[in-house]
Coordinates of C-alpha atoms in Angstrom, one line a residue:
M149 CA 35.8 -7.8 21.1
S150 CA 37.7 -6.1 18.4
A151 CA 35.8 -3.7 15.9
P152 CA 33.4 -5.5 14.0
D153 CA 33.7 -6.1 10.0
N154 CA 30.5 -5.0 8.7
E155 CA 31.0 -5.7 5.0
A156 CA 27.8 -6.8 3.6
G157 CA 27.3 -10.5 3.4
T158 CA 30.2 -11.2 5.6
A159 CA 29.6 -12.7 9.1
L160 CA 30.5 -10.5 11.9
E161 CA 33.2 -11.7 14.4
E162 CA 31.4 -14.2 16.7
I163 CA 30.4 -12.4 20.0
V164 CA 30.4 -14.6 23.3
A165 CA 27.7 -13.3 25.9
G166 CA 29.2 -12.3 29.0
D167 CA 27.6 -11.9 32.5
D168 CA 25.8 -8.5 31.6
A169 CA 23.8 -10.7 28.9
A170 CA 22.0 -12.6 31.4
G171 CA 18.3 -12.6 30.8
A172 CA 18.7 -9.6 28.4
R173 CA 16.7 -9.2 24.8
L174 CA 18.7 -10.1 22.0
D175 CA 18.2 -7.0 19.9
Q176 CA 19.1 -4.8 23.0
W177 CA 21.9 -6.6 24.1
L178 CA 23.4 -6.9 20.1
A179 CA 23.0 -2.9 19.8
T180 CA 25.1 -2.5 22.7
A181 CA 27.7 -5.2 21.8
L182 CA 27.9 -3.6 18.3
E183 CA 28.8 -0.2 19.6
G184 CA 26.0 1.4 17.4
L185 CA 27.1 -0.2 14.2
Y186 CA 23.4 -0.9 13.8
S187 CA 20.1 0.7 14.9
R188 CA 17.9 -1.2 17.3
S189 CA 15.1 -1.3 14.6
R190 CA 17.5 -2.6 11.9
L191 CA 18.6 -5.1 14.2
Q192 CA 15.2 -6.2 15.0
A193 CA 14.7 -6.4 11.2
L194 CA 17.9 -8.5 10.6
I195 CA 16.9 -10.9 13.3
R196 CA 13.5 -11.5 12.0
D197 CA 14.9 -12.4 8.6
G198 CA 17.1 -15.0 9.9
H199 CA 20.3 -12.9 10.0
V200 CA 21.4 -13.7 13.6
T201 CA 22.5 -17.1 14.8
V202 CA 22.7 -18.0 18.6
G203 CA 25.0 -21.1 19.3
G204 CA 24.7 -21.9 15.5
A205 CA 21.1 -21.7 15.3
A206 CA 19.0 -18.9 13.5
V207 CA 16.7 -16.9 15.8
T208 CA 14.1 -15.0 14.7
E209 CA 12.6 -13.2 17.7
P210 CA 14.2 -9.9 18.9
K211 CA 13.0 -10.7 22.4
R212 CA 14.8 -13.9 22.9
K213 CA 16.4 -13.9 26.3
L214 CA 20.4 -14.6 26.3
L215 CA 22.1 -16.8 28.5
V216 CA 25.9 -15.9 29.7
G217 CA 28.1 -18.0 27.3
D218 CA 25.6 -17.7 24.3
R219 CA 27.8 -17.6 21.2
V220 CA 26.0 -14.6 18.8
R221 CA 26.8 -14.2 15.2
L222 CA 25.4 -11.6 12.7
T223 CA 25.5 -12.1 8.9
P224 CA 24.4 -9.0 7.1
P225 CA 22.5 -9.5 3.8
E226 CA 24.1 -8.7 0.5
P227 CA 23.4 -4.9 -0.4
E228 CA 20.6 -4.0 -2.7
P229 CA 21.4 -2.6 -6.1
A230 CA 21.4 1.3 -6.0
E231 CA 18.7 1.3 -8.9
P232 CA 15.8 -1.2 -9.5
R233 CA 16.5 -3.7 -12.2
G234 CA 14.1 -4.5 -14.9
E235 CA 11.9 -7.5 -14.4
A236 CA 9.8 -9.4 -17.1
I237 CA 6.6 -9.0 -15.1
P238 CA 3.4 -9.1 -17.5
L239 CA 1.9 -5.8 -17.8
A240 CA -1.8 -5.1 -18.8
V241 CA -0.9 -2.1 -21.1
L242 CA -4.2 0.1 -21.9
Y243 CA -2.3 2.8 -23.9
E244 CA 1.3 3.7 -25.0
D245 CA 3.2 6.4 -26.9
D246 CA 6.7 7.9 -26.9
D247 CA 5.6 9.9 -23.7
I248 CA 3.3 7.8 -21.3
I249 CA 2.1 4.4 -20.6
V250 CA -1.3 3.6 -19.0
I251 CA -1.6 0.3 -17.3
D252 CA -4.5 -1.6 -15.6
K253 CA -2.6 -2.6 -12.4
P254 CA -3.5 -5.8 -10.7
A255 CA -4.2 -6.4 -6.8
G256 CA -1.0 -7.6 -5.0
L257 CA 1.4 -5.5 -7.3
V258 CA 3.6 -3.1 -5.4
V259 CA 4.2 0.3 -7.5
H260 CA 7.6 1.1 -6.3
P261 CA 10.6 -0.5 -4.4
G262 CA 10.8 0.0 -0.7
A263 CA 11.3 -1.6 2.5
G264 CA 10.2 -5.2 2.2
N265 CA 9.7 -5.0 -1.7
P266 CA 13.1 -4.4 -2.9
A267 CA 11.9 -6.1 -6.3
G268 CA 8.7 -7.4 -8.2
T269 CA 7.4 -4.0 -8.5
L270 CA 5.4 -1.9 -10.9
V271 CA 8.7 0.1 -11.5
N272 CA 10.8 -3.1 -12.0
A273 CA 8.1 -4.3 -14.8
L274 CA 8.1 -0.7 -16.5
I275 CA 11.9 -0.5 -16.4
H276 CA 11.9 -4.0 -18.6
H277 CA 9.2 -2.7 -20.8
C278 CA 10.2 0.8 -21.6
G279 CA 13.9 0.5 -21.1
A280 CA 16.3 3.6 -21.0
S281 CA 13.1 5.8 -22.0
L282 CA 11.5 5.8 -18.5
S283 CA 11.7 9.1 -16.8
G284 CA 14.0 9.3 -13.9
I285 CA 12.9 12.6 -12.6
G286 CA 10.7 10.7 -9.8
G287 CA 14.0 9.3 -8.3
V288 CA 15.9 6.2 -8.9
R289 CA 13.3 4.1 -6.8
R290 CA 10.4 5.9 -8.9
P291 CA 11.4 6.4 -12.2
G292 CA 8.0 7.4 -14.2
I293 CA 5.8 7.4 -11.2
V294 CA 3.6 10.3 -10.8
H295 CA 0.7 8.6 -8.5
R296 CA 0.3 5.1 -7.1
L297 CA -2.2 2.7 -5.7
D298 CA -1.9 0.6 -2.7
K299 CA -0.5 -2.7 -3.2
D300 CA -3.9 -4.5 -3.1
T301 CA -5.8 -1.8 -4.8
S302 CA -6.5 -2.5 -8.4
G303 CA -7.0 -0.3 -11.5
V304 CA -6.0 2.3 -13.8
M305 CA -2.3 4.2 -13.6
V306 CA -0.4 6.2 -15.9
A307 CA 3.4 6.5 -15.9
A308 CA 5.9 8.9 -17.4
K309 CA 8.4 7.7 -20.2
N310 CA 10.0 11.0 -20.1
D311 CA 10.9 14.1 -18.3
I312 CA 8.5 16.5 -20.1
A313 CA 5.6 14.2 -19.6
H314 CA 6.4 13.5 -16.0
R315 CA 6.8 17.2 -14.8
A316 CA 3.2 17.9 -16.5
L317 CA 1.5 14.9 -15.1
A318 CA 3.2 15.5 -11.7
D319 CA 1.8 19.0 -11.8
A320 CA -1.6 17.5 -12.7
F321 CA -1.8 15.2 -9.7
A322 CA -0.4 17.7 -7.2
D323 CA -3.3 20.1 -8.5
H324 CA -5.9 17.1 -7.7
G325 CA -7.9 18.1 -10.8
R326 CA -8.6 21.5 -9.1
S327 CA -8.2 23.3 -12.6
G328 CA -10.3 20.3 -14.1
G329 CA -7.4 18.3 -16.2
L330 CA -7.6 15.4 -13.7
E331 CA -10.5 12.9 -13.0
R332 CA -10.4 9.9 -10.8
A333 CA -12.8 7.5 -9.7
Y334 CA -13.0 4.5 -7.5
K335 CA -15.5 1.6 -6.8
A336 CA -15.6 0.3 -3.2
L337 CA -17.6 -2.3 -1.6
V338 CA -18.4 -1.4 2.0
W339 CA -20.1 -2.6 5.2
G340 CA -23.4 -0.9 5.9
I341 CA -25.2 1.5 3.8
P342 CA -24.4 5.4 4.3
L343 CA -27.6 7.0 5.3
R344 CA -27.4 9.9 2.7
P345 CA -26.9 8.2 -1.2
A346 CA -24.2 10.9 -1.8
G347 CA -21.9 13.1 0.3
T348 CA -18.5 14.7 1.1
I349 CA -16.1 13.5 3.5
E350 CA -13.6 16.4 4.6
A351 CA -11.2 15.5 7.1
A352 CA -7.5 15.6 7.6
L353 CA -5.5 12.6 7.6
G354 CA -2.2 12.2 9.5
R355 CA 0.0 9.2 10.9
A356 CA -1.9 6.6 13.3
G357 CA 0.2 6.9 16.4
S358 CA 3.7 5.4 15.8
D359 CA 2.8 3.3 13.0
R360 CA 4.4 4.8 9.9
T361 CA 2.2 2.6 7.9
R362 CA -1.1 3.6 8.6
R363 CA -3.3 6.5 8.6
A364 CA -6.0 8.1 10.6
V365 CA -8.5 11.3 10.9
V366 CA -6.6 13.7 12.9
P367 CA -7.3 17.3 13.9
Q368 CA -6.4 19.9 11.3
G369 CA -4.1 21.7 13.4
R370 CA -1.7 18.6 13.9
P371 CA 1.9 19.2 12.7
D372 CA 1.4 16.2 10.3
A373 CA -2.1 16.9 9.1
R374 CA -3.0 16.7 5.6
H375 CA -5.8 18.2 4.2
A376 CA -8.2 15.4 2.6
V377 CA -11.7 15.4 0.8
T378 CA -13.7 12.4 -0.9
A379 CA -16.8 12.7 -2.5
Y380 CA -18.9 9.4 -2.5
S381 CA -22.2 8.2 -4.1
V382 CA -23.9 4.9 -3.4
L383 CA -24.3 2.8 -6.5
E384 CA -26.0 -0.3 -5.3
R385 CA -27.5 -1.1 -1.9
Y386 CA -27.5 -4.8 -0.4
D387 CA -29.9 -4.6 2.5
F388 CA -31.2 -8.0 2.8
A389 CA -30.4 -8.6 6.5
E390 CA -33.3 -7.7 8.8
D391 CA -31.1 -6.6 11.5
G392 CA -29.3 -4.4 9.3
K393 CA -26.0 -5.9 10.6
S394 CA -24.7 -7.3 7.5
D395 CA -26.0 -4.9 4.9
A396 CA -23.4 -3.7 2.3
A397 CA -23.2 -1.1 -0.4
L398 CA -21.1 -0.6 -3.8
V399 CA -20.0 3.1 -3.5
E400 CA -18.2 5.1 -6.1
C401 CA -15.5 7.6 -4.5
R402 CA -14.0 10.4 -6.5
L403 CA -10.8 12.1 -4.8
E404 CA -10.3 16.0 -4.5
T405 CA -7.1 15.2 -2.6
G406 CA -4.7 12.1 -3.0
R407 CA -3.6 11.1 0.6
T408 CA -2.1 7.8 1.4
H409 CA -5.1 5.2 2.1
Q410 CA -7.7 8.2 1.8
I411 CA -10.6 6.4 0.8
R412 CA -10.0 3.5 3.3
V413 CA -9.5 5.8 6.0
H414 CA -12.4 8.0 5.0
M415 CA -14.9 5.6 4.6
A416 CA -13.8 3.8 8.0
H417 CA -14.4 7.2 9.5
I418 CA -18.0 7.5 8.7
G419 CA -18.9 3.9 9.7
H420 CA -18.4 2.2 6.5
P421 CA -15.0 0.6 6.2
L422 CA -14.1 -1.6 2.9
I423 CA -15.1 -5.3 3.0
G424 CA -11.8 -7.1 3.2
D425 CA -9.8 -4.2 4.7
R426 CA -7.5 -5.7 7.5
D427 CA -6.2 -2.5 8.4
Y428 CA -8.9 -0.2 8.8
G429 CA -12.1 -2.5 9.0
A430 CA -10.9 -5.5 11.1
A431 CA -13.7 -4.8 13.7
F432 CA -16.1 -5.7 11.1
F433 CA -14.8 -9.1 10.1
T434 CA -17.3 -11.0 12.2
K435 CA -20.0 -9.5 10.2
A436 CA -19.3 -12.0 7.2
N437 CA -20.6 -14.7 10.0
R438 CA -24.0 -13.5 9.4
L439 CA -24.0 -14.0 5.7
P440 CA -25.5 -17.0 4.4
A441 CA -23.4 -19.7 2.5
P442 CA -21.7 -19.4 0.1
L443 CA -21.4 -15.7 0.5
C444 CA -19.9 -15.9 4.0
E445 CA -17.1 -18.1 2.6
T446 CA -16.4 -15.6 -0.3
V447 CA -16.3 -12.6 2.0
S448 CA -14.1 -14.3 4.7
A449 CA -11.8 -15.6 2.2
F450 CA -11.5 -12.1 0.0
P451 CA -7.8 -11.4 0.6
R452 CA -7.6 -7.5 0.3
Q453 CA -9.7 -4.3 0.4
A454 CA -12.7 -4.3 -2.0
L455 CA -11.2 -1.1 -3.9
H456 CA -10.8 -0.6 -7.9
A457 CA -9.6 2.7 -9.6
W458 CA -11.9 2.1 -12.4
L459 CA -11.5 5.6 -14.2
L460 CA -8.6 8.0 -14.9
A461 CA -8.8 10.6 -17.2
F462 CA -6.3 13.6 -17.9
D463 CA -5.0 15.8 -20.5
H464 CA -2.3 14.3 -22.5
P465 CA 1.1 15.8 -21.1
V466 CA 2.5 16.6 -24.6
T467 CA -0.5 16.7 -26.9
G468 CA -2.9 18.3 -24.5
E469 CA -5.4 15.5 -25.9
R470 CA -8.3 14.4 -23.6
M471 CA -7.4 11.0 -22.4
R472 CA -10.0 8.5 -20.6
F473 CA -9.4 5.2 -19.5
E474 CA -12.1 2.9 -18.0
T475 CA -11.4 -0.7 -16.7
P476 CA -13.8 -3.3 -15.5
L477 CA -13.7 -4.9 -12.0
P478 CA -11.3 -7.6 -11.8
A479 CA -12.8 -11.3 -11.6
D480 CA -12.5 -11.4 -7.5
F481 CA -13.9 -8.2 -6.9
S482 CA -16.8 -9.1 -9.5
A483 CA -17.3 -12.4 -7.8
L484 CA -17.8 -10.7 -4.3
I485 CA -20.4 -8.4 -5.8
N486 CA -22.3 -11.2 -7.6
G487 CA -22.3 -12.9 -4.3
F488 CA -24.1 -9.9 -2.6
R489 CA -26.5 -9.2 -5.7
A490 CA -27.6 -12.8 -5.5
L491 CA -29.1 -12.5 -2.4

């Protein structure tokens, strides 16, 4: 075949599978047929998103086996804009001035655009709300962002509206409050009750195997190991189960470092994963079956990790004034806790 035209949004020349395609995986064969134009991982993503057809029908399984004579066509998607666009996404603004904006982020809202989330993020909402004032020092994909919460974690966040504020806040978060200027506290509902009413978890975090999105406790000497410290204290105990197999606790966690998924990984590491955490607490999901109705249904249906950033305090990056913001638990989290309290 001739060299393919890879203009985005335009179908590449149709490729007819030859004898070498018999029984081959679609993604592997296509990577060879396109002469390295796309990586195999990129082709897998394009196939899953429906951009490849075989015999005129969309195929979404990269492992699909080919037959001699199959007619394969790839139609790449339109390119994404180089910079995020403003979107009229509602924001719960707790405070705003010319330098910063503090919001109560709802669960389900991604902080900044990335793979799989090109739009509909907090950044898109901030661009629409703040306009041209939003700081760009964090890069075009993360204007104004100095810290983040996981998609399914709710709570207080601050963003910078100019470069001066951005630099000062970024330094404060990089320092992790060691100088006393930054304070962050979370509430988490976990399986089981920690033996000690308060404690500190100090365990390095790194990539969990080949999965780029997950983290795990790793040896301190590993090249990707990052020092991580979480202090926790038990706020409420729910020890109603005689066998102790469905006990739970409401804990407060305070960060001395700010690593990806830090609280979730650290609490799972000591045997108390967050309720609803499908990444780090999947092995505990059957515990909900031991709970009486309707709590069993409430816990089983809870769609996210039970984690809320209820407190954020910092020194204003320009005036130096002490700023402190607290937010109540969102309705779904409150309902979950009230179900345990009722027992």
